[in-house]
Coordinates of C-alpha atoms in Angstrom, one line a residue:
M16 CA 63.8 109.2 58.6
S17 CA 61.6 110.0 61.6
R18 CA 57.8 109.9 61.4
W19 CA 57.5 113.7 61.4
L20 CA 60.2 114.3 58.7
G21 CA 62.4 116.9 60.4
N22 CA 64.4 117.7 57.3
R23 CA 62.0 119.3 54.8
Q24 CA 64.7 119.6 52.2
V25 CA 64.1 115.9 51.6
L26 CA 60.7 116.8 50.0
V27 CA 62.4 119.3 47.6
E28 CA 64.9 116.7 46.5
Q29 CA 62.2 114.1 46.0
A30 CA 60.2 116.7 43.9
D31 CA 63.2 117.1 41.6
R32 CA 63.4 113.4 41.2
Y33 CA 59.7 113.2 40.3
R34 CA 60.0 115.9 37.7
D35 CA 62.9 114.2 36.1
L36 CA 61.1 110.8 35.9
A37 CA 57.9 112.4 34.7
G38 CA 59.8 114.4 32.1
R39 CA 61.3 111.2 30.7
G40 CA 57.9 109.4 30.8
D41 CA 59.1 106.7 33.1
L42 CA 55.9 106.5 35.1
R43 CA 56.6 103.0 36.4
E44 CA 59.8 104.1 38.1
L45 CA 58.0 107.3 39.2
S46 CA 55.4 105.2 40.9
R47 CA 58.0 103.3 42.9
A48 CA 60.0 106.4 43.7
V49 CA 56.9 108.0 45.2
M50 CA 56.1 105.0 47.3
R51 CA 59.7 104.8 48.5
A52 CA 59.4 108.4 49.6
A53 CA 56.0 107.8 51.2
C54 CA 57.4 105.0 53.3
A55 CA 60.7 106.8 54.1
N56 CA 59.4 110.3 54.8
G57 CA 57.2 109.1 57.7
S58 CA 53.6 108.2 58.2
M59 CA 52.3 111.7 58.9
T60 CA 54.2 113.1 55.9
G61 CA 53.7 110.4 53.3
V62 CA 54.4 111.7 49.8
G63 CA 54.0 115.2 51.1
V64 CA 51.3 117.8 50.4
E65 CA 53.4 119.9 48.1
N66 CA 54.6 116.8 46.1
M67 CA 51.0 115.5 45.7
E68 CA 50.2 118.9 44.2
L69 CA 53.1 118.4 41.8
L70 CA 51.8 115.0 40.8
R71 CA 48.3 116.4 40.3
A72 CA 49.8 119.0 37.9
L73 CA 50.9 116.2 35.5
P74 CA 48.9 115.7 32.3
D75 CA 45.7 113.9 33.0
D76 CA 46.7 110.8 31.1
D77 CA 49.9 110.5 33.2
R78 CA 47.9 110.9 36.4
L79 CA 45.4 108.2 35.4
E80 CA 48.2 105.8 34.5
L81 CA 50.0 106.4 37.8
A82 CA 46.8 105.9 39.7
G83 CA 46.2 102.7 37.8
I84 CA 49.7 101.4 38.6
W85 CA 49.1 102.1 42.3
A86 CA 45.6 100.6 42.2
R87 CA 46.9 97.3 40.7
W88 CA 49.8 97.3 43.2
Y89 CA 47.3 97.8 46.0
A90 CA 45.3 94.7 44.8
H91 CA 48.5 92.6 44.6
V92 CA 50.6 94.1 47.3
D93 CA 51.4 90.7 48.8
D94 CA 53.1 89.7 45.5
D95 CA 55.0 92.9 45.0
W96 CA 56.4 93.8 48.4
T97 CA 60.0 93.7 49.6
A98 CA 61.1 94.8 53.0
E99 CA 64.5 95.8 51.6
E100 CA 63.0 98.4 49.3
F101 CA 60.2 99.9 51.4
R102 CA 61.0 98.9 55.0
R103 CA 57.4 98.9 56.0
D104 CA 54.8 96.3 56.8
L105 CA 52.1 95.3 54.3
E106 CA 49.3 97.3 56.1
Y107 CA 51.4 100.5 56.1
L108 CA 52.3 100.1 52.4
R109 CA 48.7 99.2 51.4
T110 CA 47.4 102.3 53.2
E111 CA 50.0 104.6 51.5
L112 CA 49.1 103.1 48.1
L113 CA 45.5 103.8 48.7
M114 CA 46.4 107.4 49.7
V115 CA 48.6 108.2 46.7
A116 CA 46.3 106.5 44.1
S117 CA 43.3 108.4 45.5
G118 CA 45.2 111.7 45.7
V119 CA 46.6 111.7 42.1
A120 CA 43.3 110.6 40.6
R121 CA 41.2 113.1 42.5
G122 CA 39.0 115.0 40.2
L123 CA 39.6 112.6 37.3
D124 CA 38.4 109.2 38.4
G125 CA 36.3 109.2 41.6
D126 CA 35.4 105.5 41.3
L127 CA 39.0 104.2 41.4
L128 CA 39.4 102.4 44.7
A129 CA 36.2 104.0 46.0
A130 CA 35.1 100.8 47.8
E131 CA 38.5 100.6 49.5
R132 CA 38.4 104.2 50.6
H133 CA 34.9 103.6 52.0
A134 CA 36.1 100.6 53.9
E135 CA 39.1 102.5 55.3
L136 CA 37.0 105.5 56.4
S137 CA 34.3 103.3 57.8
R138 CA 36.9 102.1 60.4
L139 CA 36.7 105.5 61.9
R140 CA 32.9 105.4 62.6
D141 CA 33.4 104.0 66.1
E142 CA 36.4 105.9 67.1
Y143 CA 36.3 108.8 69.5
F144 CA 39.5 110.3 68.1
V145 CA 41.4 109.5 64.9
W146 CA 44.8 108.1 65.9
S147 CA 45.8 107.0 62.4
T148 CA 49.4 107.5 61.7
H149 CA 48.5 108.4 58.1
R150 CA 47.0 111.5 56.7
I151 CA 43.7 109.6 56.5
W152 CA 41.5 112.6 56.1
E153 CA 42.9 112.9 52.5
L154 CA 40.7 109.9 51.7
A155 CA 37.6 111.9 52.8
D156 CA 38.9 114.7 50.5
A157 CA 38.9 112.3 47.6
E158 CA 35.4 111.1 48.4
L159 CA 34.0 114.6 48.6
A160 CA 35.7 115.5 45.3
A161 CA 34.0 112.5 43.8
G162 CA 30.6 113.8 44.9
R163 CA 30.2 111.4 47.8
T164 CA 29.9 112.5 51.4
P165 CA 31.3 110.1 54.0
D166 CA 29.1 109.0 56.9
A167 CA 28.3 111.6 59.5
A168 CA 30.0 109.3 62.1
V169 CA 33.2 109.6 60.2
L170 CA 32.8 113.4 60.2
A171 CA 32.2 113.2 63.9
A172 CA 35.5 111.4 64.5
F173 CA 37.4 114.0 62.4
R174 CA 35.6 116.8 64.3
R175 CA 36.6 115.5 67.7
T176 CA 40.1 115.1 66.5
G177 CA 40.2 118.7 65.3
A178 CA 38.9 119.8 68.7
A179 CA 41.6 117.8 70.4
A180 CA 44.2 120.4 69.4
N181 CA 42.6 122.8 72.0
T182 CA 41.5 120.2 74.6
P183 CA 43.3 120.3 78.0
G184 CA 45.4 117.3 78.7
L185 CA 45.9 116.4 75.0
G186 CA 48.5 118.9 74.1
R187 CA 51.4 116.5 73.3
T188 CA 49.4 113.5 72.1
H189 CA 49.4 112.1 68.6
V190 CA 45.7 112.9 68.3
S191 CA 46.4 116.6 69.1
A192 CA 49.0 116.6 66.4
N193 CA 46.5 115.2 63.9
G194 CA 44.0 117.8 65.0
S195 CA 46.4 120.6 64.3
E196 CA 47.1 119.5 60.7
P197 CA 46.1 122.2 58.2
G198 CA 44.8 119.6 55.8
L199 CA 42.3 118.2 58.4
R200 CA 41.2 121.7 59.4
K201 CA 40.6 122.5 55.7
L202 CA 38.6 119.3 55.3
L203 CA 36.4 120.1 58.3
A204 CA 35.6 123.6 56.9
G205 CA 34.0 122.1 53.8
F206 CA 32.7 118.7 55.1
P207 CA 28.9 118.9 55.1
G208 CA 27.1 117.4 58.0
P209 CA 24.8 118.0 61.0
V210 CA 25.5 121.0 63.2
L211 CA 26.3 118.6 66.2
N212 CA 27.7 115.1 66.4
S213 CA 25.0 112.6 67.3
G214 CA 25.3 110.0 70.1
E215 CA 24.8 112.2 73.1
P216 CA 21.3 112.5 74.6
W217 CA 21.4 116.2 74.8
A218 CA 22.8 116.7 71.3
D219 CA 20.3 114.2 69.8
Q220 CA 17.5 116.1 71.4
A221 CA 18.9 119.5 70.3
L222 CA 19.3 118.2 66.7
E223 CA 15.7 116.9 66.7
E224 CA 14.2 120.1 68.0
A225 CA 16.4 122.3 65.7
A226 CA 15.2 120.3 62.7
S227 CA 11.6 121.0 63.6
G228 CA 12.3 124.7 64.5
G229 CA 14.2 125.5 61.3
E230 CA 17.1 127.8 60.4
P231 CA 17.0 130.1 63.5
W232 CA 17.5 127.1 65.8
L233 CA 20.3 125.6 63.6
R234 CA 22.1 129.0 63.7
L235 CA 21.7 129.0 67.5
L236 CA 23.4 125.6 67.8
A237 CA 26.1 126.6 65.4
H238 CA 27.1 129.6 67.6
A239 CA 29.7 127.5 69.5
A240 CA 32.0 129.1 72.1
P241 CA 35.4 129.7 70.6
A242 CA 37.8 126.9 71.6
T243 CA 40.3 129.1 73.4
A244 CA 37.9 131.8 74.8
G245 CA 37.3 131.7 78.6
T246 CA 34.5 134.3 78.5
P247 CA 32.1 135.6 75.8
S248 CA 33.4 138.6 73.9
V249 CA 31.2 141.6 73.2
K250 CA 30.9 140.5 69.6
W251 CA 30.1 136.9 70.5
R252 CA 27.5 138.1 73.0
R253 CA 25.9 140.5 70.5
T254 CA 25.5 137.7 68.0
G255 CA 24.2 135.3 70.6
C256 CA 21.6 137.7 71.8
G257 CA 20.4 138.2 68.3
L258 CA 20.0 134.4 67.8
L259 CA 18.1 134.2 71.1
D260 CA 15.7 136.9 69.9
A261 CA 15.3 135.1 66.6
V262 CA 14.1 131.8 68.2
G263 CA 12.2 133.5 71.0
P264 CA 13.7 134.1 74.5
E265 CA 11.2 131.9 76.3
E266 CA 11.4 129.1 73.8
A267 CA 15.1 129.2 73.9
R268 CA 15.1 129.1 77.7
S269 CA 12.9 126.1 77.8
A270 CA 15.0 124.2 75.3
L271 CA 18.3 125.0 77.1
L272 CA 16.9 123.8 80.4
R273 CA 15.8 120.5 78.7
W274 CA 19.2 120.0 77.0
F275 CA 21.2 120.8 80.1
E276 CA 19.2 118.2 82.1
L277 CA 20.0 115.6 79.4
A278 CA 23.7 116.5 79.5
A279 CA 24.0 114.5 82.7
L280 CA 23.4 111.3 80.8
N281 CA 26.2 109.2 79.2
R282 CA 26.5 108.6 75.5
T283 CA 23.8 106.5 73.7
V284 CA 26.1 105.4 70.9
P285 CA 29.3 103.8 72.4
L286 CA 32.7 104.7 70.9
R287 CA 36.2 103.3 71.2
G288 CA 38.8 105.1 73.2
H289 CA 42.5 104.7 73.3
P290 CA 45.1 103.4 75.8
H291 CA 46.7 106.9 75.9
L292 CA 43.4 108.6 77.0
P293 CA 43.0 109.0 80.8
F294 CA 39.2 108.9 80.6
D295 CA 36.3 106.8 79.5
V296 CA 35.2 108.3 76.2
N297 CA 31.6 107.0 76.7
A298 CA 31.2 108.8 80.0
C299 CA 32.8 112.2 79.0
F300 CA 31.4 114.9 76.7
D301 CA 32.0 114.8 73.0
V302 CA 34.8 117.4 72.7
Y303 CA 33.3 118.9 69.5
N304 CA 29.8 119.2 70.9
S305 CA 31.2 120.6 74.2
H306 CA 32.0 123.9 72.6
T307 CA 28.4 124.3 71.6
L308 CA 27.4 123.3 75.1
R309 CA 29.7 126.0 76.5
G310 CA 28.1 128.6 74.2
L311 CA 24.6 127.6 75.2
A312 CA 25.6 128.0 78.9
W313 CA 26.7 131.5 78.2
M314 CA 23.6 132.3 76.2
L315 CA 21.3 131.1 79.0
S316 CA 22.9 133.8 81.2
F317 CA 22.0 136.5 78.6
L318 CA 18.3 135.8 79.1
P319 CA 16.3 137.4 81.9
P320 CA 16.7 135.0 84.8
G321 CA 14.0 132.5 85.4
P322 CA 13.2 130.3 88.4
D323 CA 15.3 127.4 87.1
T324 CA 18.2 129.3 85.5
V325 CA 20.7 129.1 88.4
H326 CA 19.7 125.5 89.2
A327 CA 20.3 124.4 85.6
L328 CA 23.7 126.1 85.4
V329 CA 24.8 124.6 88.8
G330 CA 23.7 121.2 87.5
L331 CA 25.8 121.7 84.4
V332 CA 28.8 122.6 86.4
E333 CA 28.4 119.6 88.7
T334 CA 27.9 117.2 85.7
S335 CA 30.9 118.6 83.9
L336 CA 33.2 118.1 87.0
D337 CA 32.0 114.6 87.5
H338 CA 34.9 112.1 87.5
R339 CA 32.8 109.2 86.2
S340 CA 34.9 109.2 83.0
G341 CA 38.1 108.5 84.8
E342 CA 41.0 110.5 86.1
V343 CA 39.8 113.8 84.7
P344 CA 36.4 115.7 84.8
R345 CA 33.9 115.0 82.1
S346 CA 34.7 118.5 80.7
L347 CA 36.6 121.2 82.5
H348 CA 35.8 123.6 79.6
V349 CA 32.0 123.1 80.1
A350 CA 32.3 123.5 83.8
E351 CA 34.2 126.7 83.5
A352 CA 31.5 128.0 81.0
G353 CA 28.8 127.2 83.5
I354 CA 30.7 129.1 86.2
V355 CA 31.1 132.1 83.9
A356 CA 27.4 131.9 83.1
L357 CA 26.6 132.0 86.8
S358 CA 28.7 135.1 87.3
L359 CA 26.9 136.8 84.3
T360 CA 23.4 135.8 85.6
D361 CA 21.5 138.7 87.1
D362 CA 20.2 136.7 90.0
R363 CA 21.2 137.1 93.6
T364 CA 21.2 133.4 94.2
A365 CA 23.9 132.9 91.6
R366 CA 26.6 134.3 93.9
S367 CA 25.4 132.1 96.7
E368 CA 25.7 129.1 94.5
L369 CA 29.2 130.1 93.4
E370 CA 30.3 130.4 97.1
T371 CA 28.9 126.9 97.7
L372 CA 30.8 125.6 94.7
S373 CA 34.0 127.1 96.0
K374 CA 33.7 125.0 99.2
W375 CA 33.5 121.6 97.6
V376 CA 35.1 121.9 94.1
T377 CA 38.7 120.5 94.2
H378 CA 39.9 121.0 90.6
K379 CA 42.4 123.9 90.6
G380 CA 41.3 125.2 87.3
A381 CA 37.6 125.3 88.2
L382 CA 38.5 126.9 91.6
L383 CA 40.4 129.6 89.9
R384 CA 37.5 130.3 87.6
I385 CA 35.1 130.4 90.6
G386 CA 37.5 132.8 92.4
K387 CA 37.5 135.1 89.4
A388 CA 33.7 135.0 89.2
L389 CA 33.3 135.9 92.8
A390 CA 35.8 138.7 92.4
G391 CA 33.8 140.1 89.5
R392 CA 36.6 139.4 86.9

């Protein structure tokens, strides 16, 4: 069976097998049947979301017994593994055992394999993206259900992975597929954490100032640009203007200018990239934070123009198109947001700067956006 499990009927047949075994009370054989399926279905399918729900619908005593079988198996996997039965290496099998044990016991025994879950999730703390071939976010689900919140650095890795689904150049990568998974997106919707990922100078400063400023500032930072929007909608702009009024237009302008200047700096907390990424993750923008940066660029254009507005936006465009991160700009999305903000700024020097940008910018996407801006579209 391929990794992505093209034949979904397989899951239906497996579910029938699970019901039969559970009905006969043969939980030991059920535990092996589930693991055979998890190893045969493919890493990104595992036991299957629907079938895990089936297992969690079993009586509590059966769920706890199954979880205990898998937990003991996990601890002694070297003694209980045969290539003929599971056709996977030990690391793969161990991870799937951790997944199914944590999943079936969720809501009943949050301490079972808690240290092992923590260790597995902690491996993500230094990752820019989550490239795991397992549905590893389900371990974070189990921790949250047990009343424990994984580290903010783990959340940051999941956030960046979720953002990868709408990041140019990542459309057919494994990380983009992970980011599109409904289970991951559901996790992110309920995963508590700071409004921005830390580790970038501008984001760290924004978080510090927002913590001092209180709720209005936090709401301002939370008003990120929609991932697929090229320009602010009327509704988005109305909300943004209200947030700017709440924090104070001049205070907001000063903060945005400070943050944009810091955006030119590289990360302060280094992360690991991946051979399939054509850029240096420590020189590019955090793809999750970048949507907030885009929104802040738009919001700066909503304020009455100040002496430094155009300069700050041009600087943001230049920083975002910088190729210091490798073959691609640091963030085309942020560069385009800065170009749009220049076109929305009520300042006669903004058009002159756009014309200057059109003469040296070489990226086709950015040039197209500049052309639209100059044409008033």
